[in-house]
Coordinates of C-alpha atoms in Angstrom, one line a residue:
Chain E
M1 CA 4.3 28.9 -20.7
Q2 CA 0.8 27.7 -20.7
Y3 CA 1.9 24.4 -19.5
A4 CA 4.1 26.0 -16.8
A5 CA 1.1 28.0 -15.7
S6 CA -1.0 25.0 -15.0
G7 CA 1.9 23.1 -13.6
V8 CA 2.4 25.9 -11.0
A9 CA -1.3 25.6 -10.1
T10 CA -1.4 21.9 -9.6
G11 CA 2.0 22.1 -7.9
C12 CA 0.4 24.4 -5.3
A13 CA -2.3 22.0 -4.6
F14 CA 0.4 19.1 -4.3
A15 CA 2.4 21.4 -1.9
L16 CA -0.7 21.7 0.3
V17 CA -1.2 17.9 0.4
A18 CA 2.5 17.7 1.2
T19 CA 2.3 20.2 4.1
G20 CA -0.5 18.0 5.5
F21 CA 1.8 15.1 5.5
V22 CA 4.5 17.2 7.0
A23 CA 2.3 18.7 9.8
I24 CA 1.1 15.2 10.7
Y25 CA 4.5 13.4 10.4
R26 CA 6.4 16.2 12.4
V27 CA 4.1 15.8 15.4
T28 CA 3.0 12.1 15.4
R29 CA 5.8 10.6 13.3
V30 CA 3.0 8.8 11.4
V31 CA 2.9 8.9 7.6
N32 CA -0.9 9.3 6.8
F33 CA -1.7 7.2 4.1
A34 CA -5.2 8.6 3.9
Q35 CA -3.8 12.1 3.1
G36 CA -5.3 12.1 -0.4
V37 CA -8.7 11.1 0.9
F38 CA -9.0 14.6 2.6
A39 CA -8.8 16.2 -0.8
V40 CA -11.2 13.7 -2.3
I41 CA -13.8 14.1 0.4
A42 CA -13.4 18.0 0.2
G43 CA -13.7 18.1 -3.5
M44 CA -16.9 15.9 -3.6
L45 CA -18.5 17.8 -0.6
A46 CA -17.9 21.2 -2.3
Y47 CA -19.4 19.6 -5.6
T48 CA -22.5 18.5 -3.7
L49 CA -23.0 21.8 -1.7
L50 CA -22.6 24.0 -4.9
G51 CA -25.2 21.7 -6.5
Q52 CA -27.4 22.5 -3.5
G53 CA -27.1 26.2 -4.3
V54 CA -24.7 27.0 -1.6
P55 CA -22.7 30.1 -3.0
H56 CA -18.9 29.6 -4.0
L57 CA -16.4 30.3 -1.3
L58 CA -18.9 29.3 1.4
A59 CA -19.2 25.8 0.0
E60 CA -15.4 25.4 -0.4
M61 CA -14.9 26.7 3.2
L62 CA -17.5 24.2 4.6
A63 CA -15.8 21.4 2.7
V64 CA -12.3 22.4 4.1
V65 CA -13.6 22.4 7.6
A66 CA -15.4 19.1 7.1
A67 CA -12.1 17.6 5.8
G68 CA -10.4 19.0 8.9
A69 CA -13.0 17.2 11.0
V70 CA -12.4 13.9 9.1
G71 CA -8.7 14.4 9.8
V72 CA -9.5 14.5 13.5
L73 CA -11.5 11.4 13.3
I74 CA -8.8 9.6 11.3
G75 CA -6.3 10.7 13.9
L76 CA -8.4 9.5 16.7
V77 CA -8.4 6.0 15.3
A78 CA -4.9 6.1 14.2
I79 CA -3.1 7.5 17.3
G80 CA -5.9 7.7 20.0
R81 CA -5.0 4.4 21.4
R82 CA -2.0 4.5 23.7
G83 CA 1.0 2.3 22.5
T84 CA 0.0 2.2 18.9
S85 CA 3.4 2.2 17.0
P86 CA 4.0 4.4 14.0
L87 CA 4.0 1.3 11.7
A88 CA 0.6 0.2 13.1
S89 CA -0.5 3.7 12.7
L90 CA 0.5 3.6 9.0
I91 CA -1.4 0.4 8.4
I92 CA -4.5 2.0 10.2
T93 CA -4.5 5.0 8.0
L94 CA -4.2 2.6 5.1
G95 CA -7.3 0.9 6.3
L96 CA -9.2 4.0 6.8
G97 CA -8.2 5.1 3.3
I98 CA -9.6 1.9 1.8
G99 CA -12.8 2.3 4.1
S100 CA -13.4 5.8 2.7
Y101 CA -13.7 4.1 -0.6
A102 CA -16.8 2.4 0.5
V103 CA -18.3 5.5 1.9
L104 CA -17.4 7.6 -1.1
I105 CA -18.8 5.0 -3.4
L106 CA -22.0 4.8 -1.4
I107 CA -22.6 8.6 -1.4
W108 CA -21.1 9.9 -4.6
G109 CA -21.0 6.7 -6.9
D110 CA -17.8 5.7 -8.8
Q111 CA -17.8 8.3 -11.5
P112 CA -15.4 11.1 -11.5
I113 CA -16.9 14.5 -10.6
S114 CA -15.8 18.0 -11.0
Y115 CA -17.3 21.6 -10.8
D116 CA -16.7 25.0 -12.4
G117 CA -14.0 27.1 -10.6
F118 CA -13.6 30.7 -11.4
K119 CA -14.2 31.4 -15.0
G120 CA -12.3 33.9 -17.0
N121 CA -8.6 34.6 -18.0
L122 CA -6.0 37.2 -16.8
D123 CA -3.3 38.6 -19.1
V124 CA 0.0 39.0 -17.4
G125 CA 2.7 40.2 -19.9
G126 CA 1.2 38.5 -22.9
V127 CA 0.7 35.3 -21.1
T128 CA -2.9 34.3 -20.8
M129 CA -3.7 32.4 -17.4
Q130 CA -6.9 31.1 -16.2
L131 CA -8.2 33.0 -13.2
Q132 CA -8.6 29.7 -11.3
Y133 CA -4.8 29.2 -11.5
V134 CA -4.2 32.6 -10.2
L135 CA -6.6 32.0 -7.4
V136 CA -4.9 28.7 -6.5
V137 CA -1.6 30.2 -6.3
L138 CA -2.8 33.1 -4.2
L139 CA -4.7 30.9 -1.7
T140 CA -1.7 28.7 -1.4
G141 CA 0.6 31.6 -0.6
L142 CA -2.0 32.7 1.9
A143 CA -2.2 29.4 3.5
F144 CA 1.7 29.1 3.8
V145 CA 1.9 32.5 5.4
A146 CA -0.9 31.7 7.8
L147 CA 0.8 28.4 8.7
G148 CA 4.0 30.3 9.4
L149 CA 2.5 32.6 11.7
F150 CA 0.5 30.0 13.4
F151 CA 3.5 27.7 14.1
D152 CA 5.7 30.6 15.2
H153 CA 3.3 33.1 17.1
T154 CA 0.6 31.3 18.6
Y155 CA 0.6 29.0 21.7
L156 CA -0.9 26.1 19.9
G157 CA 1.6 26.2 17.0
R158 CA 4.6 26.3 19.5
G159 CA 3.1 23.4 21.3
L160 CA 3.0 21.4 18.1
T161 CA 6.6 22.4 17.3
A162 CA 7.5 21.4 20.8
C163 CA 5.9 17.9 20.3
S164 CA 7.7 17.5 17.0
S165 CA 11.2 18.3 18.4
N166 CA 11.0 16.3 21.5
P167 CA 7.7 14.7 22.6
R168 CA 8.9 13.6 26.0
A169 CA 10.1 17.0 27.0
A170 CA 6.9 18.3 25.6
R171 CA 4.9 16.1 27.9
L172 CA 7.1 17.2 30.9
V173 CA 6.2 20.7 30.4
G174 CA 2.5 19.6 30.5
I175 CA 1.7 19.5 26.8
D176 CA -1.0 16.8 25.9
V177 CA 1.0 15.1 23.1
T178 CA -2.0 13.0 21.9
R179 CA -4.1 16.0 21.7
M180 CA -1.5 17.9 19.8
G181 CA -1.2 14.9 17.5
L182 CA -5.0 15.2 16.9
V183 CA -4.6 18.9 16.2
A184 CA -1.9 18.1 13.7
F185 CA -4.2 15.6 12.1
G186 CA -7.0 18.1 11.8
L187 CA -4.6 20.5 10.4
G188 CA -3.4 17.9 7.8
G189 CA -7.1 17.3 7.0
G190 CA -7.8 20.8 6.4
L191 CA -4.6 21.5 4.3
G192 CA -5.7 18.2 2.2
G193 CA -9.3 19.6 1.9
L194 CA -8.1 22.9 0.8
A195 CA -6.0 21.1 -2.0
G196 CA -9.0 19.2 -2.8
V197 CA -11.3 22.1 -3.5
L198 CA -8.7 23.9 -5.5
L199 CA -7.8 20.7 -7.4
T200 CA -11.2 19.5 -8.3
P201 CA -12.2 22.2 -10.9
M202 CA -8.8 21.6 -12.6
Q203 CA -8.8 17.8 -12.7
P204 CA -12.0 15.6 -11.9
V205 CA -11.8 13.4 -8.8
S206 CA -13.2 10.0 -8.3
F207 CA -13.3 7.9 -5.1
N208 CA -9.8 6.4 -5.9
S209 CA -8.0 9.5 -7.0
D210 CA -6.5 9.7 -3.4
V211 CA -3.8 7.4 -4.3
A212 CA -2.4 9.7 -7.0
I213 CA -2.9 12.8 -5.0
A214 CA -1.2 11.2 -2.0
I215 CA 1.8 10.0 -4.0
S216 CA 2.3 13.4 -5.5
G217 CA 1.9 15.1 -2.1
F218 CA 4.4 12.6 -0.5
A219 CA 6.9 13.0 -3.4
A220 CA 6.8 16.7 -2.7
A221 CA 6.9 16.2 1.1
I222 CA 10.1 14.2 1.1
F223 CA 12.0 17.0 -0.6
G224 CA 12.2 18.3 2.8
G225 CA 12.7 14.8 4.4
L226 CA 9.0 15.0 5.6
L227 CA 10.0 17.8 8.1
R228 CA 10.1 21.2 6.4
P229 CA 7.0 22.8 4.9
G230 CA 8.9 25.4 2.9
T231 CA 10.9 22.6 1.1
A232 CA 7.8 20.8 0.6
L233 CA 6.3 24.0 -1.3
I234 CA 9.4 24.0 -3.6
G235 CA 8.9 20.3 -4.1
G236 CA 5.3 20.5 -5.1
L237 CA 6.1 23.4 -7.3
V238 CA 8.9 21.4 -9.2
L239 CA 6.7 18.4 -9.4
G240 CA 3.7 20.1 -10.7
V241 CA 5.7 21.9 -13.4
A242 CA 7.6 18.8 -14.5
E243 CA 4.2 16.9 -14.7
A244 CA 2.6 19.5 -16.8
L245 CA 5.6 19.9 -19.1
V246 CA 5.9 16.0 -19.6
A247 CA 2.0 15.9 -20.3
G248 CA 2.4 18.9 -22.7
Y249 CA 5.4 18.0 -24.7
G250 CA 5.6 14.5 -24.2
Q251 CA 3.2 11.8 -23.6
A252 CA 0.1 12.3 -21.4
S253 CA 0.3 8.7 -20.3
L254 CA 3.8 9.3 -18.8
Q255 CA 2.5 12.2 -16.5
S256 CA 1.7 10.1 -13.5
G257 CA 5.1 8.5 -13.9
V258 CA 6.9 11.7 -13.2
A259 CA 5.8 11.9 -9.6
L260 CA 6.7 8.2 -9.0
V261 CA 10.1 8.5 -10.6
I262 CA 11.0 11.8 -8.9
M263 CA 9.9 10.2 -5.5
L264 CA 12.0 7.0 -6.0
G265 CA 15.0 9.1 -7.1
I266 CA 14.8 11.4 -4.1
M267 CA 14.3 8.6 -1.7
I268 CA 17.3 6.7 -3.1
W269 CA 19.5 9.8 -3.1
Q270 CA 18.6 10.4 0.5
A271 CA 19.4 6.9 1.2
G272 CA 22.9 7.2 0.1
R273 CA 23.4 9.8 2.8
R274 CA 22.0 8.0 5.6
S275 CA 23.4 4.8 7.1
I276 CA 21.3 1.7 7.6
G277 CA 21.4 1.2 11.3
T278 CA 19.8 4.5 12.4
G279 CA 16.3 3.3 11.9
E280 CA 15.3 2.5 15.4
D281 CA 12.5 4.9 15.8
T282 CA 11.3 3.9 12.3
A283 CA 9.3 1.6 12.2
Chain K
M1 CA 8.2 -25.5 21.4
S2 CA 8.7 -29.2 21.5
H3 CA 9.0 -31.4 18.5
R4 CA 5.9 -33.5 19.5
R5 CA 3.7 -30.5 19.3
L6 CA 5.0 -29.6 15.9
V7 CA 4.1 -32.9 14.3
R8 CA 0.3 -32.5 14.6
P9 CA -0.2 -29.2 12.6
W10 CA 2.2 -30.5 9.7
S11 CA 0.5 -33.8 9.6
I12 CA -3.0 -32.2 9.4
A13 CA -1.7 -29.9 6.7
V14 CA -0.2 -32.7 4.7
A15 CA -3.3 -34.7 4.9
L16 CA -5.5 -31.7 3.8
T17 CA -3.2 -31.0 1.0
L18 CA -3.5 -34.5 -0.3
V19 CA -7.3 -34.9 0.1
L20 CA -8.8 -31.5 -0.5
P21 CA -8.2 -31.3 -4.3
L22 CA -9.8 -34.8 -4.8
V23 CA -12.9 -34.1 -2.8
L24 CA -13.8 -30.5 -3.5
P25 CA -16.2 -29.8 -6.2
N26 CA -14.9 -27.6 -9.1
A27 CA -16.2 -24.2 -8.0
L28 CA -14.7 -24.6 -4.5
L29 CA -11.4 -26.1 -5.9
T30 CA -10.9 -22.9 -7.9
I31 CA -11.2 -20.9 -4.6
Y32 CA -8.9 -23.4 -2.9
I33 CA -6.2 -22.8 -5.6
F34 CA -6.5 -19.1 -5.2
I35 CA -6.2 -19.4 -1.5
G36 CA -3.1 -21.5 -2.0
L37 CA -1.5 -18.9 -4.2
S38 CA -2.4 -16.1 -1.8
T39 CA -0.8 -18.2 1.0
M40 CA 2.5 -18.3 -0.8
V41 CA 2.6 -14.6 -1.3
V42 CA 1.5 -13.9 2.2
S43 CA 3.9 -16.2 3.8
G44 CA 6.7 -14.1 2.2
L45 CA 5.1 -10.7 3.2
S46 CA 4.6 -11.9 6.7
L47 CA 8.2 -12.7 7.1
L48 CA 9.2 -9.4 5.5
M49 CA 6.9 -7.5 8.0
G50 CA 7.3 -9.6 10.8
F51 CA 11.0 -10.0 10.7
A52 CA 12.5 -7.3 8.7
G53 CA 10.0 -4.8 9.9
Q54 CA 9.3 -3.5 6.4
V55 CA 5.7 -2.9 4.8
S56 CA 5.6 -3.7 1.2
L57 CA 2.5 -2.4 -0.7
G58 CA 4.0 -3.8 -3.8
Q59 CA 3.8 -7.6 -3.5
A60 CA 1.2 -7.8 -6.3
A61 CA 3.8 -6.4 -8.7
F62 CA 6.1 -9.4 -8.0
Y63 CA 3.1 -11.5 -8.5
A64 CA 2.6 -9.8 -11.9
I65 CA 6.3 -10.2 -12.8
G66 CA 6.2 -13.8 -12.1
A67 CA 3.0 -14.3 -14.1
Y68 CA 4.2 -12.3 -17.1
T69 CA 7.7 -14.0 -16.9
A70 CA 6.1 -17.5 -17.1
G71 CA 3.7 -16.5 -19.7
L72 CA 5.9 -14.7 -22.0
L73 CA 8.7 -17.3 -21.8
S74 CA 6.5 -20.2 -22.5
R75 CA 4.3 -18.4 -25.2
D76 CA 6.7 -16.3 -27.1
L77 CA 10.0 -18.1 -26.6
N78 CA 8.8 -21.7 -26.5
V79 CA 10.3 -22.3 -23.1
P80 CA 8.9 -25.4 -21.5
P81 CA 6.3 -24.2 -19.1
V82 CA 7.8 -25.9 -16.1
L83 CA 11.2 -24.3 -16.8
G84 CA 9.1 -21.0 -17.1
L85 CA 7.5 -21.7 -13.8
A86 CA 11.1 -22.0 -12.3
I87 CA 12.3 -18.9 -13.9
A88 CA 9.4 -16.7 -12.6
P89 CA 10.4 -16.6 -9.0
A90 CA 14.1 -16.1 -9.9
T91 CA 13.2 -13.2 -12.1
A92 CA 10.9 -11.7 -9.3
A93 CA 13.7 -12.2 -6.7
A94 CA 16.4 -10.7 -9.0
I95 CA 14.3 -7.5 -9.5
A96 CA 13.4 -7.2 -5.9
Y97 CA 17.1 -7.5 -5.2
V98 CA 17.9 -4.6 -7.6
V99 CA 15.0 -2.5 -6.5
G100 CA 15.5 -3.4 -2.7
L101 CA 19.2 -2.3 -2.8
P102 CA 18.4 1.3 -2.6
L103 CA 14.9 1.1 -1.1
L104 CA 15.5 -1.1 1.8
R105 CA 18.0 1.4 3.2
L106 CA 15.0 3.5 4.0
R107 CA 12.7 3.6 6.9
G108 CA 9.6 1.7 7.1
H109 CA 7.1 4.2 5.4
Y110 CA 9.5 5.2 2.8
L111 CA 9.5 1.5 1.8
A112 CA 5.7 1.5 1.8
F113 CA 5.5 4.4 -0.5
G114 CA 8.7 3.1 -2.6
T115 CA 7.0 -0.3 -3.1
L116 CA 3.6 1.4 -4.0
A117 CA 5.4 3.4 -6.7
F118 CA 7.2 0.4 -7.8
Q119 CA 4.0 -1.4 -8.4
L120 CA 2.4 1.6 -10.3
I121 CA 5.4 1.8 -12.3
T122 CA 5.6 -1.9 -13.2
L123 CA 1.8 -2.0 -14.0
S124 CA 2.2 1.1 -16.4
A125 CA 5.3 -0.4 -17.9
I126 CA 3.5 -3.5 -18.7
G127 CA 0.6 -1.4 -20.1
E128 CA 3.0 0.6 -22.3
A129 CA 5.0 -2.3 -23.7
R130 CA 2.2 -3.3 -26.0
D131 CA 4.4 -5.2 -28.5
L132 CA 5.8 -7.6 -25.8
T133 CA 2.8 -7.8 -23.2
G134 CA -0.2 -6.9 -25.2
G135 CA -0.6 -3.7 -23.1
D136 CA -3.7 -3.1 -21.2
T137 CA -5.7 -5.8 -23.1
G138 CA -3.6 -8.4 -21.6
L139 CA -1.5 -11.4 -22.6
T140 CA -3.7 -14.0 -24.2
A141 CA -3.3 -17.8 -25.1
I142 CA -0.7 -18.7 -22.6
P143 CA 0.0 -22.3 -23.4
P144 CA -1.0 -24.9 -20.8
L145 CA 1.2 -26.3 -18.2
G146 CA 2.9 -29.6 -18.9
I147 CA 6.0 -31.8 -19.1
G148 CA 6.9 -33.0 -22.5
P149 CA 3.8 -34.7 -23.9
L150 CA 1.8 -34.5 -20.7
I151 CA -0.3 -31.5 -20.9
V152 CA -2.5 -30.3 -18.1
E153 CA -5.8 -29.8 -19.5
G154 CA -9.5 -30.9 -19.4
P155 CA -11.4 -32.2 -16.5
F156 CA -8.3 -32.9 -14.5
K157 CA -6.7 -29.5 -14.7
P158 CA -8.3 -28.2 -11.5
I159 CA -7.2 -31.3 -9.5
V160 CA -3.6 -31.0 -10.9
F161 CA -3.5 -27.3 -10.1
G162 CA -5.1 -27.9 -6.7
Y163 CA -2.3 -30.2 -5.9
L164 CA 0.3 -27.8 -7.3
A165 CA -0.9 -24.7 -5.5
G166 CA -1.5 -26.5 -2.2
G167 CA 1.9 -28.4 -2.5
L168 CA 3.8 -25.3 -3.2
A169 CA 2.1 -23.3 -0.5
L170 CA 2.9 -26.1 2.0
L171 CA 6.6 -26.0 0.8
T172 CA 6.9 -22.3 1.3
L173 CA 5.4 -22.7 5.0
L174 CA 7.9 -25.5 5.5
F175 CA 10.8 -23.4 4.4
N176 CA 9.8 -20.5 6.5
Q177 CA 9.5 -22.8 9.4
H178 CA 13.0 -24.0 8.9
L179 CA 14.2 -20.5 8.2
V180 CA 12.8 -19.0 11.5
R181 CA 14.4 -21.8 13.5
S182 CA 17.8 -21.4 11.7
R183 CA 20.6 -19.2 12.6
P184 CA 19.6 -16.6 10.0
G185 CA 16.1 -16.8 11.5
R186 CA 17.4 -16.0 14.9
A187 CA 19.2 -13.1 13.5
L188 CA 16.1 -11.9 11.9
R189 CA 14.2 -12.2 15.1
A190 CA 17.0 -10.1 16.8
L191 CA 16.7 -7.6 13.8
A192 CA 12.8 -7.4 14.4
T193 CA 13.4 -6.6 18.1
S194 CA 16.1 -4.0 17.7
E195 CA 17.9 -3.1 14.6
A196 CA 20.7 -1.4 16.3
G197 CA 21.1 -4.3 18.8
A198 CA 21.2 -6.8 16.0
L199 CA 23.7 -4.7 14.1
A200 CA 25.9 -4.4 17.4
A201 CA 25.7 -8.2 17.8
G202 CA 27.3 -8.7 14.5
V203 CA 24.0 -9.4 12.3
P204 CA 24.5 -8.1 8.8
V205 CA 21.1 -6.2 8.9
G206 CA 21.3 -4.7 5.6
R207 CA 22.0 -8.1 3.8
Y208 CA 19.4 -10.0 5.7
K209 CA 16.7 -7.4 5.0
L210 CA 17.5 -7.7 1.4
Q211 CA 17.4 -11.3 1.3
V212 CA 14.1 -11.6 3.0
F213 CA 12.6 -9.0 0.6
A214 CA 14.1 -11.0 -2.3
L215 CA 12.6 -14.3 -1.0
S216 CA 9.1 -12.6 -0.4
A217 CA 9.2 -11.6 -4.0
A218 CA 10.4 -15.1 -5.0
Y219 CA 7.2 -16.5 -3.4
A220 CA 5.1 -14.0 -5.1
G221 CA 6.7 -14.6 -8.3
L222 CA 6.2 -18.3 -8.1
A223 CA 2.5 -17.9 -7.3
G224 CA 2.2 -15.5 -10.1
G225 CA 3.6 -18.2 -12.4
V226 CA 1.2 -20.8 -11.3
Y227 CA -1.7 -18.1 -11.6
A228 CA -0.6 -17.5 -15.4
F229 CA -0.8 -21.1 -16.4
F230 CA -4.1 -21.7 -14.5
V231 CA -6.0 -18.9 -15.8
S232 CA -4.1 -18.6 -19.2
Y233 CA -4.8 -15.0 -19.6
I234 CA -3.2 -12.1 -17.6
A235 CA -3.5 -8.2 -17.9
P236 CA -2.4 -5.3 -15.8
G237 CA -5.8 -5.2 -14.4
S238 CA -5.3 -8.6 -13.0
F239 CA -2.9 -7.1 -10.3
P240 CA -4.4 -4.0 -9.0
L241 CA -3.1 -2.0 -6.0
V242 CA -5.9 -3.5 -4.0
R243 CA -4.5 -6.9 -4.5
S244 CA -1.2 -5.7 -2.7
I245 CA -3.4 -4.3 0.0
E246 CA -5.3 -7.6 0.2
F247 CA -2.1 -9.5 0.8
L248 CA -1.2 -7.0 3.5
I249 CA -4.5 -7.6 5.1
M250 CA -4.1 -11.3 4.9
A251 CA -0.6 -11.2 6.5
T252 CA -2.0 -9.0 9.4
V253 CA -4.8 -11.3 10.1
G254 CA -2.5 -14.4 10.3
G255 CA 0.0 -12.4 12.4
L256 CA 3.2 -10.9 11.2
G257 CA 6.0 -13.5 11.3
S258 CA 3.6 -16.3 12.1
V259 CA 4.3 -19.1 9.9
W260 CA 0.9 -20.9 10.1
G261 CA -0.8 -17.4 10.3
S262 CA -0.2 -16.9 6.6
A263 CA -2.3 -19.9 5.6
V264 CA -5.0 -19.0 8.0
G265 CA -5.1 -15.3 7.0
A266 CA -5.3 -16.0 3.4
T267 CA -8.0 -18.5 3.8
V268 CA -10.2 -16.5 6.4
V269 CA -9.9 -13.1 4.2
F270 CA -10.3 -14.8 1.0
L271 CA -13.4 -16.6 2.2
V272 CA -15.0 -13.6 3.9
V273 CA -14.5 -11.4 0.8
Q274 CA -15.8 -14.2 -1.4
V275 CA -19.0 -14.6 0.8
L276 CA -19.5 -10.8 0.8
Q277 CA -19.1 -10.5 -2.9
N278 CA -21.8 -13.3 -3.5
L279 CA -24.0 -11.4 -1.0
G280 CA -23.5 -8.2 -3.1
T281 CA -24.3 -9.9 -6.4
L282 CA -27.6 -11.4 -5.0
P283 CA -30.7 -10.0 -6.9
G284 CA -32.1 -6.9 -5.4
M285 CA -28.8 -5.6 -4.2
P286 CA -27.7 -2.2 -5.5
L287 CA -25.2 -2.4 -8.3
R288 CA -22.3 -1.1 -6.3
A289 CA -22.9 -3.3 -3.3
P290 CA -19.9 -5.7 -4.0
A291 CA -17.4 -3.1 -4.2
V292 CA -18.7 -1.3 -1.1
F293 CA -18.9 -4.5 0.8
S294 CA -15.3 -5.5 0.0
Y295 CA -13.7 -2.0 0.7
A296 CA -15.6 -1.9 4.0
V297 CA -14.7 -5.4 5.1
Y298 CA -10.9 -4.6 4.2
A299 CA -11.1 -1.5 6.4
V300 CA -12.7 -3.0 9.2
I301 CA -10.4 -6.1 9.3
L302 CA -7.3 -4.1 8.9
I303 CA -8.2 -1.3 11.6
G304 CA -9.9 -3.8 14.0
I305 CA -6.8 -6.2 14.0
M306 CA -4.2 -3.3 14.2
L307 CA -6.2 -2.0 17.3
G308 CA -7.4 -5.1 18.9
L309 CA -5.0 -7.8 18.3
P310 CA -1.8 -6.1 16.9
G311 CA 0.0 -9.6 16.8
G312 CA -2.5 -11.1 14.5
V313 CA -5.1 -13.8 15.0
V314 CA -3.1 -16.9 14.9
P315 CA -0.6 -15.8 17.6
A316 CA -3.5 -14.7 19.7
I317 CA -5.1 -18.0 19.5
Q318 CA -1.8 -19.7 20.1
A319 CA -1.1 -17.5 23.1
M320 CA -4.5 -18.7 24.6
W321 CA -3.3 -22.2 24.2
G322 CA -0.1 -21.4 26.0
R323 CA 2.2 -21.7 23.2
R324 CA 4.7 -19.1 22.0
G325 CA 4.6 -17.9 18.6
Y326 CA 7.4 -16.0 17.0
H327 CA 5.2 -13.1 16.1
V328 CA 6.6 -9.6 16.5
R329 CA 4.4 -6.8 17.5
P330 CA 4.7 -4.1 14.7

């Protein structure tokens, strides 16, 4: 149960990263390789802010907002230029991810960093859980509810959904598709940042942690074919628990393999259901 | 493109391959060898991306598979090194075939993540199989390359490897040149323009994609085999994820699907990174300067090219001279 609890918590963080992937992919059809970078940047920024004496919560919120801003910047480079194909955008986000290494090493060095989350434990029916885990689960739930409300009940959210279901029609009714894409990147950045500030107290991050985070997030995201945030949440939880159980009962060195194997398995399974020739918009 | 125009670049390339290993000083010759190996890997990746429209972020895994195949066969099974060198690309291609069978049915970005995952799995598998591969400490004491009593060692080793790497790189380019002009090559070009269109015209799209993937893996495996014999020590750390991305950058610089571009891309990127690393290790430079420099230059090259010259550098220059390259916009 201990393992399961920590697995649920990391799974929630994966689900947030996954939702970031989904938010960006739905609107722009771009798979953002730099998705893990948001989490790393937010985690490191929160670490610095906390070190400067900024109180908890405020520091984390600032870090998340900053990650959202970084998301908009990445989006600007990746899709800001008219006629950039999704494949080109993917390579550009990969380049931006590599570029972030230079900046991150320059500012924070190449050692992993972490900070204290919420101390203390909570007893629920005989199972002791760290308060941090509970907080992570609560915040993730809150984020998902907020997202649902945002997509269904606000003008901006509906615009985003319109772009994802039919960009041409969206443009015809006067929606600026590129701007919506940037909004999606900002949203993806914020979600990744939230995952980062929640994850950093549980497992230290270093400049190149983004690959592992992005892979876990992507693995969770493809549960729903990169399109459905709800399924991504389930995917994240399954993945987090599976990883924690493997690390707890099996070998810790196999932990990172779980996400990879699950991801490959799902992709191959999905491949069996889709024919080859349909990839015209692919890329 | 007329035949007369074709002759000139090839004769220049052959002349360079014959002369350079003899005239370059040892330090530069090592760089030349690495550029030759990179060219082989990149020429395969360039075909894959330019024609099959698939991004592979796992080419360094096939490089590693080739290196370990050649190294293990000749060290532990006493297979003649030359034979090991021939088996290395075959193994890489066979693995690519098996892995590609499910993966290549997927869309571009799935393959990108799939090959990335494949490389991470390959590296951790090599690291875990300690008894066989020496684990993370690596595979040491790989026997030198040779045929029978002739063993490549001593002062002539760099020159021999210079000819080997340069010659093999030239052969892969030659093969690619023929491939893109052949009937399968035309089919691949159709595939690059429109997959559905090619399928409708009777091109076996899935099979061709898989074959190009296996071919690119074979090139990488061959380069890996030569690498293993040249440095005689390999470890999972010799084939990091960044190496795969470096190959991708070289292919992008050269122009996806451009035959000559692979050589130019590999040379330019390798030299730029080398110069920056040397700059970064100069006295007075901060400790982390080399890493920061190389990451920054990767990012700048990749983003700059995708935004500025999406076709790649070589096709852009060719276009300026009024020639038509076979490059395909991604």
